């Protein structure tokens, strides 16, 4: 199964993002160049496993529990925007992340990738840029500089990340053939620090 370890923003943050994006999505709807991320799919991926063998899930959950228990909660907010691979030929539009302790998310990403690897999972990707995907291109890459100017004014309320989440994703099984996500496990942060 496809799984990822993520930070999921709380409802009020998701609502702020949705309110911010709605007029921009409406203005761009006729172009049909972007498929916008559904509100319930907004998340910040720390590690992605394209094909986890089901029998490894229990070991992965136990290893993740130990990892999360040693981490302190972190205050974040979404702020600004960017594009992958670049604004001139973008495939992904994303919201940036401001961290209370810069570099913490990169450490968490490296740590969760090590945990997943030790549990026998094949982790995909190496470079980490903390972000929340807002939209993906339809039909190839598109120039997005004008969109980034509009998206760059996004700023959400801060929230305290107090858990990491293991999510399974089934492609094409959600509404309008979007992915269907299922939370498989929640790891509270800082249990060993209490």
Short mmCIF file of C-alpha atoms in Angstrom, two decimals:
data_model
loop_
_atom_site.label_atom_id
_atom_site.label_comp_id
_atom_site.label_asym_id
_atom_site.label_seq_id
_atom_site.Cartn_x
_atom_site.Cartn_y
_atom_site.Cartn_z
CA UNK A 1 0.00 0.00 0.00
CA UNK A 2 1.06 3.61 -0.58
CA UNK A 3 1.69 5.38 2.72
CA UNK A 4 3.18 8.59 3.99
CA UNK A 5 4.08 10.11 7.34
CA UNK A 6 2.71 13.62 7.63
CA UNK A 7 1.85 16.66 9.68
CA UNK A 8 -1.84 17.45 9.19
CA UNK A 9 -3.04 21.00 9.85
CA UNK A 10 -6.05 21.39 12.15
CA UNK A 11 -9.52 22.42 10.95
CA UNK A 12 -9.16 26.20 11.52
CA UNK A 13 -5.94 26.27 9.46
CA UNK A 14 -7.54 24.25 6.66
CA UNK A 15 -10.53 26.65 6.70
CA UNK A 16 -8.17 29.64 6.39
CA UNK A 17 -6.46 28.02 3.39
CA UNK A 18 -9.82 27.19 1.76
CA UNK A 19 -11.13 30.75 2.23
CA UNK A 20 -7.92 32.12 0.77
CA UNK A 21 -7.90 29.77 -2.24
CA UNK A 22 -11.60 29.88 -3.20
CA UNK A 23 -11.58 33.15 -5.19
CA UNK A 24 -8.30 32.21 -6.85
CA UNK A 25 -9.61 28.77 -7.85
CA UNK A 26 -12.79 30.35 -9.19
CA UNK A 27 -10.80 32.85 -11.27
CA UNK A 28 -8.67 30.07 -12.77
CA UNK A 29 -11.39 27.43 -13.25
CA UNK A 30 -11.92 28.19 -16.95
CA UNK A 31 -8.22 27.60 -17.72
CA UNK A 32 -8.38 24.01 -16.48
CA UNK A 33 -4.62 23.99 -15.96
CA UNK A 34 -4.61 23.18 -12.22
CA UNK A 35 -6.16 20.43 -10.11
CA UNK A 36 -6.53 21.90 -6.62
CA UNK A 37 -5.91 19.81 -3.51
CA UNK A 38 -9.06 18.90 -1.64
CA UNK A 39 -9.29 20.42 1.86
CA UNK A 40 -9.20 17.03 3.59
CA UNK A 41 -5.97 16.17 1.76
CA UNK A 42 -3.92 19.16 2.90
CA UNK A 43 -0.83 17.87 4.69
CA UNK A 44 2.94 18.24 4.97
CA UNK A 45 4.68 15.01 3.95
CA UNK A 46 7.75 14.01 5.95
CA UNK A 47 8.32 10.65 4.24
CA UNK A 48 6.65 8.72 1.42
CA UNK A 49 6.61 4.96 0.81
CA UNK A 50 5.16 4.00 -2.60
CA UNK A 51 4.66 0.33 -1.76
CA UNK A 52 4.58 -0.79 1.87
CA UNK A 53 4.08 -4.51 2.36
CA UNK A 54 1.09 -4.93 4.70
CA UNK A 55 2.99 -7.21 7.08
CA UNK A 56 5.52 -4.43 7.76
CA UNK A 57 2.92 -1.94 9.00
CA UNK A 58 2.94 -3.11 12.63
CA UNK A 59 6.73 -2.83 12.89
CA UNK A 60 6.61 0.59 11.25
CA UNK A 61 3.97 1.77 13.75
CA UNK A 62 6.07 0.60 16.71
CA UNK A 63 9.20 2.32 15.37
CA UNK A 64 7.25 5.51 14.67
CA UNK A 65 5.90 5.49 18.23
CA UNK A 66 9.43 5.52 19.64
CA UNK A 67 10.53 8.25 17.22
CA UNK A 68 7.57 10.55 17.97
CA UNK A 69 7.81 10.05 21.74
CA UNK A 70 11.27 11.68 21.70
CA UNK A 71 10.16 14.79 19.76
CA UNK A 72 8.79 18.02 21.24
CA UNK A 73 5.65 19.60 19.76
CA UNK A 74 6.38 22.39 17.28
CA UNK A 75 4.52 25.58 16.39
CA UNK A 76 4.01 26.14 12.65
CA UNK A 77 2.09 28.32 10.26
CA UNK A 78 1.67 28.25 6.50
CA UNK A 79 3.10 31.32 4.83
CA UNK A 80 3.99 32.26 1.27
CA UNK A 81 4.07 30.04 -1.79
CA UNK A 82 6.33 28.35 -4.28
CA UNK A 83 6.39 25.94 -7.22
CA UNK A 84 8.13 22.70 -8.15
CA UNK A 85 10.31 22.36 -10.11
CA UNK A 86 10.27 26.12 -10.80
CA UNK A 87 7.76 28.95 -11.40
CA UNK A 88 8.47 29.09 -15.14
CA UNK A 89 7.49 25.46 -15.71
CA UNK A 90 5.54 24.35 -12.64
CA UNK A 91 3.98 20.98 -11.92
CA UNK A 92 3.11 21.74 -8.27
CA UNK A 93 2.02 24.90 -6.46
CA UNK A 94 2.65 24.86 -2.72
CA UNK A 95 2.29 26.82 0.51
CA UNK A 96 5.45 27.46 2.48
CA UNK A 97 5.93 26.67 6.16
CA UNK A 98 7.28 28.89 8.95
CA UNK A 99 8.69 26.90 11.88
CA UNK A 100 9.11 28.04 15.47
CA UNK A 101 12.46 26.19 15.49
CA UNK A 102 13.85 26.34 11.91
CA UNK A 103 15.22 23.03 10.67
CA UNK A 104 13.03 20.92 12.95
CA UNK A 105 10.85 19.62 10.11
CA UNK A 106 13.94 18.68 8.09
CA UNK A 107 15.22 16.74 11.12
CA UNK A 108 11.84 15.05 11.52
CA UNK A 109 11.80 14.16 7.81
CA UNK A 110 15.29 12.64 7.96
CA UNK A 111 14.37 10.78 11.15
CA UNK A 112 11.09 9.37 9.84
CA UNK A 113 12.84 8.25 6.65
CA UNK A 114 15.43 6.39 8.75
CA UNK A 115 12.67 4.82 10.86
CA UNK A 116 10.78 3.68 7.78
CA UNK A 117 13.93 2.27 6.19
CA UNK A 118 14.87 0.35 9.36
CA UNK A 119 11.34 -1.10 9.39
CA UNK A 120 12.06 -2.47 5.91
CA UNK A 121 10.14 0.09 3.85
CA UNK A 122 11.53 1.56 0.63
CA UNK A 123 11.34 5.34 1.14
CA UNK A 124 11.10 7.55 -1.94
CA UNK A 125 12.75 10.95 -2.33
CA UNK A 126 15.82 12.48 -0.77
CA UNK A 127 15.57 16.29 -0.81
CA UNK A 128 13.11 17.81 1.68
CA UNK A 129 11.40 21.17 1.34
CA UNK A 130 8.68 21.73 3.95
CA UNK A 131 5.48 22.56 2.07
CA UNK A 132 1.79 21.81 1.68
CA UNK A 133 0.70 21.06 -1.89
CA UNK A 134 -2.08 23.40 -3.06
CA UNK A 135 -2.42 22.33 -6.71
CA UNK A 136 -0.96 20.07 -9.39
CA UNK A 137 -0.72 20.91 -13.07
CA UNK A 138 -3.00 19.32 -15.64
CA UNK A 139 -1.51 18.51 -19.04
CA UNK A 140 2.16 19.25 -18.42
CA UNK A 141 4.08 22.10 -16.87
CA UNK A 142 2.69 25.63 -16.77
CA UNK A 143 4.12 29.08 -16.10
CA UNK A 144 3.01 30.02 -12.60
CA UNK A 145 4.75 33.28 -11.72
CA UNK A 146 1.47 35.24 -11.79
CA UNK A 147 -0.17 32.63 -9.53
CA UNK A 148 2.67 32.69 -7.05
CA UNK A 149 2.28 36.45 -6.68
CA UNK A 150 -1.34 35.88 -5.63
CA UNK A 151 -0.59 32.82 -3.48
CA UNK A 152 2.42 34.39 -1.76
CA UNK A 153 0.12 36.47 0.48
CA UNK A 154 -1.20 33.34 2.23
CA UNK A 155 -0.63 33.31 5.99
CA UNK A 156 -2.50 31.01 8.35
CA UNK A 157 -2.84 31.10 12.11
CA UNK A 158 -0.08 29.24 13.93
CA UNK A 159 -0.81 25.85 15.42
CA UNK A 160 1.04 23.39 17.62
CA UNK A 161 1.97 20.13 15.93
CA UNK A 162 1.48 17.54 18.65
CA UNK A 163 1.29 14.39 16.53
CA UNK A 164 2.57 12.74 13.38
CA UNK A 165 0.17 10.75 11.21
CA UNK A 166 0.60 7.62 9.10
CA UNK A 167 -1.72 7.86 6.10
CA UNK A 168 -2.52 5.26 3.44
CA UNK A 169 -3.41 6.58 -0.01
CA UNK A 170 -5.35 4.77 -2.74
CA UNK A 171 -5.07 6.50 -6.12
CA UNK A 172 -8.30 7.18 -8.00
CA UNK A 173 -10.61 5.87 -5.26
CA UNK A 174 -11.82 9.24 -3.96
CA UNK A 175 -14.36 11.71 -5.37
CA UNK A 176 -13.72 12.67 -9.01
CA UNK A 177 -11.00 9.99 -9.15
CA UNK A 178 -8.83 11.78 -6.59
CA UNK A 179 -6.90 9.71 -4.05
CA UNK A 180 -8.68 8.29 -1.03
CA UNK A 181 -6.74 8.85 2.19
CA UNK A 182 -7.09 6.79 5.36
CA UNK A 183 -5.34 7.61 8.64
CA UNK A 184 -3.74 4.34 9.76
CA UNK A 185 -2.07 5.59 12.94
CA UNK A 186 -1.47 8.74 14.99
CA UNK A 187 1.77 9.13 16.96
CA UNK A 188 1.60 11.69 19.80
CA UNK A 189 4.75 13.77 20.16
CA UNK A 190 6.71 14.13 23.36
CA UNK A 191 5.41 11.23 25.43
CA UNK A 192 8.97 10.58 26.70
CA UNK A 193 9.35 14.27 27.59
CA UNK A 194 6.22 14.56 29.74
#
